[in-house]
């Protein structure tokens, strides 16, 4: 009997990954390919569509070569990856705008103006505290008027790649529901584009792709691309989902109240919910439509939290000849016995500003340190600051969804390898933390969607639950949690009270 293989393509910012899975969730082959970018001046981050797509093809080719004869068993391809950005294409799928991801900040003046005018609509209708596609559309239209006249569709990167690989005209371009919230253009609760928001920024909805479910077959691999890659033509191309919702599916976060902390470059905590309830009180939450049709995730992320931890280690800790693993292991030992509150040191770790609630002027800070404090105190203070930020988010989720008992949080990502941080999260939040047995949750989640689309897998929720297990559990220490909470209240206050200080500092720096 022929065995079915499923391919997942992860469209990352720095790398493209292609993985192939069997129906028992085993990864048979995986390859990576870097993505070229251009940074000609501060705030400009450009990735050319054709070069990015070339990396996708090369990565797929390498994976097929690794598979060898088994490549003819690939029966479906699904997509995951970065969730915020903007691309405009012409009638022949040619890139007009370049792919403008979240790192390309040229649109910020338009975003700031739109936020003043449409802040509540973006949150209540669009599900986001800070949109990207809406202001980037207005930015490109005004700054590049001649090029914008060529655009037929505005897309996310997965929609562009599907169009280039597939056999569909650009008029049939798609976006899956999990990508809609950070566009700022959707009525997320109803899986449709918002007339109210689109009219407010003078965007004709004919330029937007069709919103589909994450298990939708969007197109089929055309013969030209199949010959280049080494796969058979006609393989279904399945929409898939953004890396966050695909990861939630792959991690089995599929029942209401299920919660996960992804301790990664952009740390994020997400709770599965049946409907969207805007956090108008504190604005700490966005919503992400789930890969499960009709469901959602109440979610909060800290921009660059994991990047900040890497920056600290590489800037202040790394020694010549020391591996990354050794560096983090040594730090883990040094901070293991530091008490809650880091002996008086507190940090604000928002080096890229606060996304939820939105405050672009906040930056990093350590306070309260003296000659007695070590590097480990500074590092643990960063971990505490992120833990406080995510705990405040969880409090908002529990306020808005009181019917769900969130007593257990799954943890994945690099932070799951830190017993000190994982135990801290459990203590501060008074919840059990459970480490999962797999790290490839986004690609496996995309593979589940591919298999479901062609009938290999049945119920999405049950398939996800059946293929992930808890590897280790951390029980909360309530006494420690109470100690941390005193500092968390200070953190919450300081993030508000220090806004004007940061603003004055930023204004002074800009005049130099």
Coordinates of C-alpha atoms in Angstrom, one line a residue:
X1 CA 0.0 0.0 0.0
X2 CA 1.4 3.4 -1.0
X3 CA 2.3 5.6 1.9
X4 CA 1.2 9.3 1.8
X5 CA 3.7 12.0 2.6
X6 CA 2.8 15.6 3.3
X7 CA 5.0 18.7 2.7
X8 CA 5.0 21.8 4.8
X9 CA 6.6 25.1 3.7
X10 CA 7.6 27.5 6.4
X11 CA 8.0 31.0 5.0
X12 CA 10.2 32.7 7.6
X13 CA 11.8 36.1 7.6
X14 CA 15.4 34.9 7.4
X15 CA 15.0 31.3 6.2
X16 CA 12.6 29.1 4.2
X17 CA 12.1 25.7 5.6
X18 CA 10.6 22.7 3.9
X19 CA 9.6 19.6 5.8
X20 CA 8.0 16.3 4.8
X21 CA 6.0 14.3 7.2
X22 CA 4.3 10.9 7.1
X23 CA 0.9 10.3 8.5
X24 CA 2.3 9.2 11.9
X25 CA 3.8 12.7 12.3
X26 CA 7.4 11.6 11.7
X27 CA 9.5 14.2 9.9
X28 CA 11.1 12.3 7.0
X29 CA 13.1 15.2 5.5
X30 CA 13.7 18.8 6.3
X31 CA 15.9 21.5 4.5
X32 CA 16.5 25.2 4.9
X33 CA 17.4 28.0 2.5
X34 CA 18.3 31.6 3.5
X35 CA 16.3 34.5 2.2
X36 CA 18.1 37.6 0.9
X37 CA 17.2 41.0 2.2
X38 CA 18.3 44.6 1.7
X39 CA 18.7 47.2 4.4
X40 CA 19.9 50.4 2.6
X41 CA 19.0 52.7 5.4
X42 CA 17.4 52.7 8.9
X43 CA 13.8 51.4 8.9
X44 CA 14.1 50.0 5.4
X45 CA 13.9 46.2 5.1
X46 CA 13.3 44.9 1.6
X47 CA 12.9 41.4 0.3
X48 CA 12.3 41.0 -3.5
X49 CA 9.5 38.7 -4.3
X50 CA 11.3 36.9 -7.1
X51 CA 14.4 36.3 -4.9
X52 CA 12.2 35.1 -2.0
X53 CA 10.3 32.7 -4.3
X54 CA 13.7 31.5 -5.7
X55 CA 14.6 30.5 -2.1
X56 CA 11.3 28.6 -1.8
X57 CA 12.0 26.7 -5.0
X58 CA 15.6 25.9 -4.0
X59 CA 14.5 24.7 -0.6
X60 CA 11.8 22.5 -2.0
X61 CA 14.3 21.0 -4.5
X62 CA 16.8 20.2 -1.8
X63 CA 14.0 18.5 0.2
X64 CA 12.9 16.4 -2.8
X65 CA 16.5 15.4 -3.4
X66 CA 16.8 14.2 0.2
X67 CA 13.6 12.2 -0.2
X68 CA 14.8 10.5 -3.4
X69 CA 12.3 8.0 -4.8
X70 CA 9.9 8.7 -2.0
X71 CA 9.2 12.2 -3.5
X72 CA 6.4 10.6 -5.6
X73 CA 4.5 9.9 -2.3
X74 CA 4.0 13.6 -1.6
X75 CA 0.3 14.1 -2.0
X76 CA -0.3 17.6 -0.6
X77 CA 1.6 20.8 0.2
X78 CA 0.6 23.4 2.9
X79 CA 2.1 26.6 4.0
X80 CA 2.9 28.4 7.2
X81 CA 5.2 31.2 8.3
X82 CA 5.4 35.0 9.1
X83 CA 2.0 36.6 9.6
X84 CA 2.4 40.3 9.2
X85 CA 3.3 42.2 6.1
X86 CA 2.2 43.3 2.7
X87 CA 2.8 42.6 -1.0
X88 CA 1.1 43.9 -4.2
X89 CA 1.3 41.9 -7.4
X90 CA 0.2 42.6 -11.0
X91 CA -1.9 40.5 -13.3
X92 CA 0.9 38.0 -13.9
X93 CA 1.8 37.5 -10.2
X94 CA 4.8 39.8 -10.6
X95 CA 6.0 41.5 -7.3
X96 CA 5.3 45.3 -7.5
X97 CA 5.9 46.4 -3.9
X98 CA 8.5 43.9 -2.7
X99 CA 7.6 41.9 0.4
X100 CA 7.4 44.4 3.2
X101 CA 7.4 42.5 6.5
X102 CA 7.1 43.8 10.0
X103 CA 10.7 44.9 10.0
X104 CA 10.1 47.4 7.2
X105 CA 8.9 50.5 9.1
X106 CA 8.6 53.0 6.3
X107 CA 4.9 53.0 6.7
X108 CA 4.9 54.1 10.4
X109 CA 3.7 57.7 9.8
X110 CA 0.6 56.3 8.1
X111 CA 0.1 53.7 10.8
X112 CA 0.3 56.4 13.5
X113 CA -2.3 58.5 11.7
X114 CA -4.6 55.6 11.1
X115 CA -4.3 54.5 14.7
X116 CA -5.5 58.0 15.9
X117 CA -8.5 57.8 13.6
X118 CA -9.4 54.1 13.6
X119 CA -7.9 52.7 16.8
X120 CA -11.2 51.3 18.2
X121 CA -12.3 50.0 14.9
X122 CA -9.0 48.2 14.3
X123 CA -9.4 46.5 17.7
X124 CA -13.2 45.8 17.8
X125 CA -13.6 44.8 14.1
X126 CA -10.1 43.9 12.9
X127 CA -8.9 42.2 16.1
X128 CA -5.6 44.0 16.4
X129 CA -4.0 46.7 18.4
X130 CA -1.7 47.6 15.6
X131 CA -2.4 46.7 11.9
X132 CA 0.1 46.4 9.1
X133 CA -1.5 45.9 5.7
X134 CA -4.0 48.8 6.1
X135 CA -1.3 51.5 6.7
X136 CA 1.1 49.9 4.3
X137 CA -1.5 50.1 1.5
X138 CA -2.0 53.8 2.1
X139 CA 1.8 54.3 2.4
X140 CA 2.6 52.7 -0.9
X141 CA -0.3 54.3 -2.8
X142 CA 0.9 57.7 -1.7
X143 CA 4.6 57.3 -1.9
X144 CA 4.7 55.2 -5.1
X145 CA 1.6 56.3 -7.1
X146 CA 2.7 55.0 -10.5
X147 CA 3.8 51.6 -9.3
X148 CA 0.6 51.2 -7.3
X149 CA -1.5 51.6 -10.5
X150 CA -0.1 48.2 -11.7
X151 CA -1.3 46.3 -8.6
X152 CA -4.2 43.8 -9.1
X153 CA -4.1 42.1 -5.6
X154 CA -2.6 42.8 -2.2
X155 CA -1.4 39.6 -0.6
X156 CA 0.4 37.9 2.3
X157 CA 3.5 36.0 1.4
X158 CA 1.8 32.6 1.4
X159 CA -0.8 33.8 -1.1
X160 CA 2.0 35.0 -3.4
X161 CA 3.9 31.7 -3.2
X162 CA 0.7 29.7 -3.8
X163 CA 0.0 31.8 -6.8
X164 CA 3.5 31.4 -8.3
X165 CA 3.4 27.6 -7.7
X166 CA -0.1 27.1 -8.8
X167 CA -2.4 27.0 -11.7
X168 CA -4.8 29.9 -10.9
X169 CA -5.2 33.4 -12.2
X170 CA -4.4 36.3 -9.9
X171 CA -8.1 37.1 -9.6
X172 CA -8.4 33.9 -7.6
X173 CA -5.7 34.8 -5.1
X174 CA -6.5 33.7 -1.5
X175 CA -5.6 34.5 2.1
X176 CA -6.4 32.0 4.8
X177 CA -8.4 33.3 7.8
X178 CA -5.5 33.0 10.3
X179 CA -3.7 35.9 8.5
X180 CA -6.5 38.4 8.5
X181 CA -6.2 40.1 11.9
X182 CA -2.9 41.9 11.4
X183 CA -4.0 43.2 8.1
X184 CA -6.3 45.5 10.0
X185 CA -8.8 45.2 7.1
X186 CA -11.0 42.3 8.2
X187 CA -14.1 41.7 10.2
X188 CA -12.4 38.9 11.9
X189 CA -15.4 37.6 13.8
X190 CA -17.2 36.9 10.5
X191 CA -14.2 36.0 8.2
X192 CA -14.8 38.8 5.7
X193 CA -13.3 42.1 4.7
X194 CA -14.6 45.0 6.7
X195 CA -16.6 47.5 4.6
X196 CA -16.2 50.1 7.4
X197 CA -12.4 49.9 7.6
X198 CA -11.8 49.6 3.8
X199 CA -14.1 52.5 3.1
X200 CA -12.3 54.6 5.8
X201 CA -8.9 54.2 4.0
X202 CA -10.5 54.3 0.5
X203 CA -9.5 50.7 -0.4
X204 CA -11.7 48.9 -3.0
X205 CA -12.1 45.3 -1.7
X206 CA -11.6 44.0 -5.3
X207 CA -7.9 44.4 -4.6
X208 CA -8.1 42.0 -1.6
X209 CA -7.8 38.2 -1.9
X210 CA -10.6 35.7 -1.1
X211 CA -10.6 34.7 2.6
X212 CA -10.6 30.9 2.9
X213 CA -10.2 28.3 5.7
X214 CA -6.8 26.9 6.6
X215 CA -7.6 23.5 5.1
X216 CA -8.7 24.9 1.8
X217 CA -7.2 23.6 -1.5
X218 CA -6.3 26.8 -3.2
X219 CA -4.6 25.6 -6.4
X220 CA -2.6 22.7 -7.8
X221 CA 1.2 22.5 -8.5
X222 CA 1.6 23.5 -12.1
X223 CA 3.8 21.5 -14.5
X224 CA 6.5 24.2 -14.9
X225 CA 7.1 24.4 -11.1
X226 CA 6.8 20.6 -10.7
X227 CA 9.5 20.0 -13.2
X228 CA 11.8 22.6 -11.5
X229 CA 11.2 21.1 -8.0
X230 CA 11.1 17.5 -9.0
X231 CA 7.6 16.7 -7.8
X232 CA 4.6 15.5 -9.9
X233 CA 2.3 18.1 -11.3
X234 CA -1.2 18.5 -9.9
X235 CA -0.4 18.2 -6.2
X236 CA -2.9 20.1 -4.1
X237 CA -1.6 23.4 -2.6
X238 CA -3.4 23.9 0.7
X239 CA -3.7 27.3 2.3
X240 CA -2.2 26.3 5.7
X241 CA -2.0 28.9 8.5
X242 CA 0.3 31.4 10.0
X243 CA 3.1 30.1 12.2
X244 CA 1.3 30.9 15.4
X245 CA -2.1 29.2 14.7
X246 CA -0.3 26.4 12.8
X247 CA 1.9 25.9 15.9
X248 CA -1.2 25.9 18.2
X249 CA -2.7 23.1 16.0
X250 CA 0.6 21.1 16.0
X251 CA 0.8 21.5 19.8
X252 CA -2.8 20.3 20.3
X253 CA -4.1 23.6 21.6
X254 CA -7.5 23.0 20.1
X255 CA -10.1 23.0 23.0
X256 CA -11.5 26.1 24.5
X257 CA -9.3 27.3 27.4
X258 CA -6.2 25.4 26.1
X259 CA -3.3 27.8 26.5
X260 CA 0.2 27.9 25.1
X261 CA 3.3 30.0 25.7
X262 CA 5.7 30.1 22.7
X263 CA 8.9 31.3 24.3
X264 CA 10.6 32.2 21.0
X265 CA 12.0 35.2 19.1
X266 CA 8.6 36.9 19.3
X267 CA 7.3 35.4 22.5
X268 CA 3.5 34.9 22.4
X269 CA 0.8 33.5 24.7
X270 CA -2.4 32.2 23.1
X271 CA -5.7 30.8 24.5
X272 CA -8.2 28.9 22.4
X273 CA -11.6 30.6 22.5
X274 CA -14.9 30.3 20.6
X275 CA -15.4 34.0 19.9
X276 CA -13.7 37.3 19.9
X277 CA -14.2 39.6 22.8
X278 CA -12.1 42.9 22.5
X279 CA -10.0 43.9 25.4
X280 CA -11.2 47.5 25.5
X281 CA -10.1 47.9 29.2
X282 CA -6.4 47.3 28.9
X283 CA -5.8 46.5 25.2
X284 CA -3.4 43.7 26.0
X285 CA -5.0 41.2 23.5
X286 CA -5.3 40.7 19.8
X287 CA -7.2 37.8 18.3
X288 CA -6.0 35.3 15.8
X289 CA -8.5 33.2 13.8
X290 CA -7.7 29.6 14.4
X291 CA -6.8 27.0 11.8
X292 CA -9.9 25.2 13.1
X293 CA -12.8 26.9 11.2
X294 CA -14.8 29.1 13.5
X295 CA -12.4 29.2 16.5
X296 CA -10.0 31.9 17.6
X297 CA -7.0 32.5 19.9
X298 CA -6.9 35.4 22.3
X299 CA -3.3 36.3 22.1
X300 CA -0.5 38.6 23.3
X301 CA 3.1 38.9 22.0
X302 CA 6.2 40.8 23.1
X303 CA 8.0 42.0 20.0
X304 CA 11.5 40.5 20.0
X305 CA 11.5 39.0 23.5
X306 CA 13.7 36.1 22.5
X307 CA 15.8 38.4 20.3
X308 CA 16.4 40.6 23.4
X309 CA 17.6 37.6 25.4
X310 CA 20.0 36.6 22.6
X311 CA 21.2 40.2 22.3
X312 CA 22.0 40.3 26.1
X313 CA 23.9 37.0 26.0
X314 CA 25.9 37.9 22.9
X315 CA 26.6 41.4 24.0
X316 CA 27.5 40.9 27.7
X317 CA 28.1 37.2 28.4
X318 CA 29.6 35.4 25.4
X319 CA 33.3 34.5 25.8
X320 CA 35.6 33.3 23.0
X321 CA 35.4 29.6 22.4
X322 CA 32.2 29.2 24.3
X323 CA 29.2 27.6 22.5
X324 CA 25.7 29.0 22.7
X325 CA 24.6 26.0 24.6
X326 CA 27.3 26.4 27.2
X327 CA 26.6 30.1 27.5
X328 CA 23.0 29.5 28.3
X329 CA 23.7 26.6 30.6
X330 CA 26.1 28.6 32.7
X331 CA 23.6 31.5 33.0
X332 CA 20.9 29.0 34.0
X333 CA 23.2 27.8 36.9
X334 CA 24.1 31.4 38.0
X335 CA 20.6 32.7 38.2
X336 CA 19.0 29.5 39.8
X337 CA 19.4 30.8 43.3
X338 CA 18.6 34.5 42.7
X339 CA 15.4 35.4 44.7
X340 CA 12.2 36.8 43.2
X341 CA 12.8 40.5 42.5
X342 CA 16.5 39.9 41.7
X343 CA 17.7 41.5 44.9
X344 CA 16.2 44.8 43.9
X345 CA 16.9 44.9 40.2
X346 CA 14.0 45.4 37.9
X347 CA 13.9 45.5 34.1
X348 CA 11.7 46.7 31.3
X349 CA 12.6 44.4 28.4
X350 CA 10.5 46.1 25.7
X351 CA 13.5 47.0 23.4
X352 CA 11.2 47.2 20.4
X353 CA 8.4 49.0 22.3
X354 CA 5.1 47.7 23.5
X355 CA 2.7 46.1 21.0
X356 CA -0.2 45.4 23.5
X357 CA -1.0 48.0 24.7
X358 CA 0.5 49.9 21.8
X359 CA 3.3 52.2 22.9
X360 CA 6.1 52.7 20.4
X361 CA 8.3 54.8 22.6
X362 CA 8.9 52.3 25.4
X363 CA 12.4 50.8 25.3
X364 CA 14.7 48.8 27.6
X365 CA 15.7 49.7 31.1
X366 CA 17.3 48.3 34.2
X367 CA 16.8 50.0 37.6
X368 CA 17.7 49.4 41.2
X369 CA 21.1 47.9 40.6
X370 CA 24.3 48.5 42.6
X371 CA 27.8 47.0 43.0
X372 CA 26.4 43.8 44.4
X373 CA 24.6 42.7 41.3
X374 CA 26.0 40.3 38.6
X375 CA 25.2 39.7 35.0
X376 CA 22.8 36.9 36.1
X377 CA 20.8 39.5 38.0
X378 CA 20.4 41.6 34.9
X379 CA 19.4 38.6 32.8
X380 CA 16.9 37.2 35.3
X381 CA 15.4 40.6 35.6
X382 CA 14.7 40.5 31.8
X383 CA 13.0 37.1 32.2
X384 CA 10.9 38.5 35.1
X385 CA 9.8 41.5 33.0
X386 CA 8.7 39.2 30.2
X387 CA 6.9 36.9 32.6
X388 CA 5.1 39.9 34.1
X389 CA 4.0 41.1 30.7
X390 CA 2.6 37.7 29.7
X391 CA 0.9 37.3 33.1
X392 CA -0.9 40.6 32.7
X393 CA -2.1 39.3 29.4
X394 CA -3.4 36.1 31.0
X395 CA -5.3 38.1 33.6
X396 CA -7.0 39.9 30.7
X397 CA -7.9 36.6 29.1
X398 CA -9.4 35.3 32.4
X399 CA -11.3 38.5 32.8
X400 CA -12.8 38.3 29.3
X401 CA -13.4 34.5 29.3
X402 CA -14.2 33.6 32.9
X403 CA -16.0 30.4 31.9
X404 CA -12.7 28.7 31.1
X405 CA -10.4 27.3 33.9
X406 CA -6.9 27.9 32.6
X407 CA -4.9 25.8 35.0
X408 CA -2.3 24.4 32.7
X409 CA -0.1 26.2 30.1
X410 CA 1.9 24.3 27.5
X411 CA 5.3 25.8 26.7
X412 CA 7.3 25.5 23.5
X413 CA 10.3 27.3 22.0
X414 CA 13.8 28.0 23.2
X415 CA 12.4 29.2 26.6
X416 CA 11.0 25.7 27.3
X417 CA 14.6 24.6 27.7
X418 CA 15.1 26.9 30.7
X419 CA 13.9 25.3 34.0
X420 CA 14.4 28.6 35.8
X421 CA 12.1 30.6 33.4
X422 CA 9.5 27.8 33.1
X423 CA 9.3 27.5 36.9
X424 CA 9.1 31.3 37.2
X425 CA 6.1 31.4 34.8
X426 CA 4.4 28.6 36.8
X427 CA 4.9 30.5 40.0
X428 CA 3.9 34.0 38.9
X429 CA 0.8 32.7 37.1
X430 CA -0.1 30.0 39.6
X431 CA -0.5 27.5 36.8
X432 CA 1.1 24.2 35.9
X433 CA 3.5 24.5 33.0
X434 CA 3.9 21.5 30.6
X435 CA 6.8 21.0 28.2
X436 CA 5.8 19.3 25.0
X437 CA 7.7 16.5 23.2
X438 CA 8.0 18.3 19.9
X439 CA 9.5 21.5 18.7
X440 CA 8.3 21.5 15.0
X441 CA 4.7 22.3 15.9
X442 CA 4.1 24.9 13.1
X443 CA 5.3 22.6 10.3
X444 CA 3.5 19.6 11.8
X445 CA 0.4 21.8 12.1
X446 CA 0.6 22.7 8.5
X447 CA 1.0 19.1 7.6
X448 CA -2.2 18.2 9.5
X449 CA -4.0 20.8 7.4
X450 CA -2.6 19.3 4.2
X451 CA -3.6 15.8 5.2
X452 CA -7.1 16.9 6.3
X453 CA -7.6 18.8 3.0
X454 CA -7.1 15.6 0.9
X455 CA -8.9 13.3 3.3
X456 CA -5.9 11.5 4.9
X457 CA -6.8 12.9 8.3
X458 CA -10.3 13.2 9.7
X459 CA -11.1 15.5 12.6
X460 CA -8.5 18.3 12.9
X461 CA -8.7 18.5 16.7
X462 CA -8.4 14.8 17.4
X463 CA -5.6 14.4 14.9
X464 CA -3.6 17.2 16.7
X465 CA -4.3 15.7 20.1
X466 CA -3.2 12.2 19.1
X467 CA 0.3 13.3 18.0
X468 CA 1.7 15.4 20.9
X469 CA 2.6 14.5 24.4
X470 CA 3.6 16.2 27.6
X471 CA 7.3 15.5 28.4
X472 CA 7.7 17.4 31.7
X473 CA 5.5 19.3 34.2
X474 CA 6.3 22.3 36.5
X475 CA 4.0 22.8 39.5
X476 CA 3.5 26.4 40.8
X477 CA 4.9 27.5 44.1
X478 CA 2.2 29.8 45.5
X479 CA 4.5 31.4 48.1
X480 CA 7.1 32.4 45.4
X481 CA 4.2 33.7 43.2
X482 CA 3.1 36.1 45.9
X483 CA 6.6 37.5 46.1
X484 CA 6.8 38.1 42.4
X485 CA 3.4 39.7 42.3
X486 CA 4.6 42.7 44.3
X487 CA 7.2 43.4 41.6
X488 CA 4.7 42.8 38.8
X489 CA 2.5 45.6 40.1
X490 CA 5.5 47.9 39.9
X491 CA 6.3 46.7 36.4
X492 CA 2.7 47.5 35.3
X493 CA 2.9 51.0 36.8
X494 CA 6.3 51.8 35.4
X495 CA 5.3 50.9 31.8
X496 CA 2.7 53.7 32.1
X497 CA 4.5 56.2 34.3
X498 CA 7.8 56.2 32.4
X499 CA 6.2 56.8 29.0
X500 CA 6.9 60.6 29.1
X501 CA 10.5 59.9 30.2
X502 CA 11.1 57.7 27.2
X503 CA 9.4 60.1 24.9
X504 CA 11.6 63.0 26.1
X505 CA 14.7 60.9 25.7
X506 CA 13.7 59.9 22.2
X507 CA 13.0 63.4 21.1
X508 CA 16.3 64.5 22.4
X509 CA 18.1 61.8 20.6
X510 CA 16.3 62.7 17.3
X511 CA 17.6 66.3 17.6
X512 CA 21.3 65.2 17.8

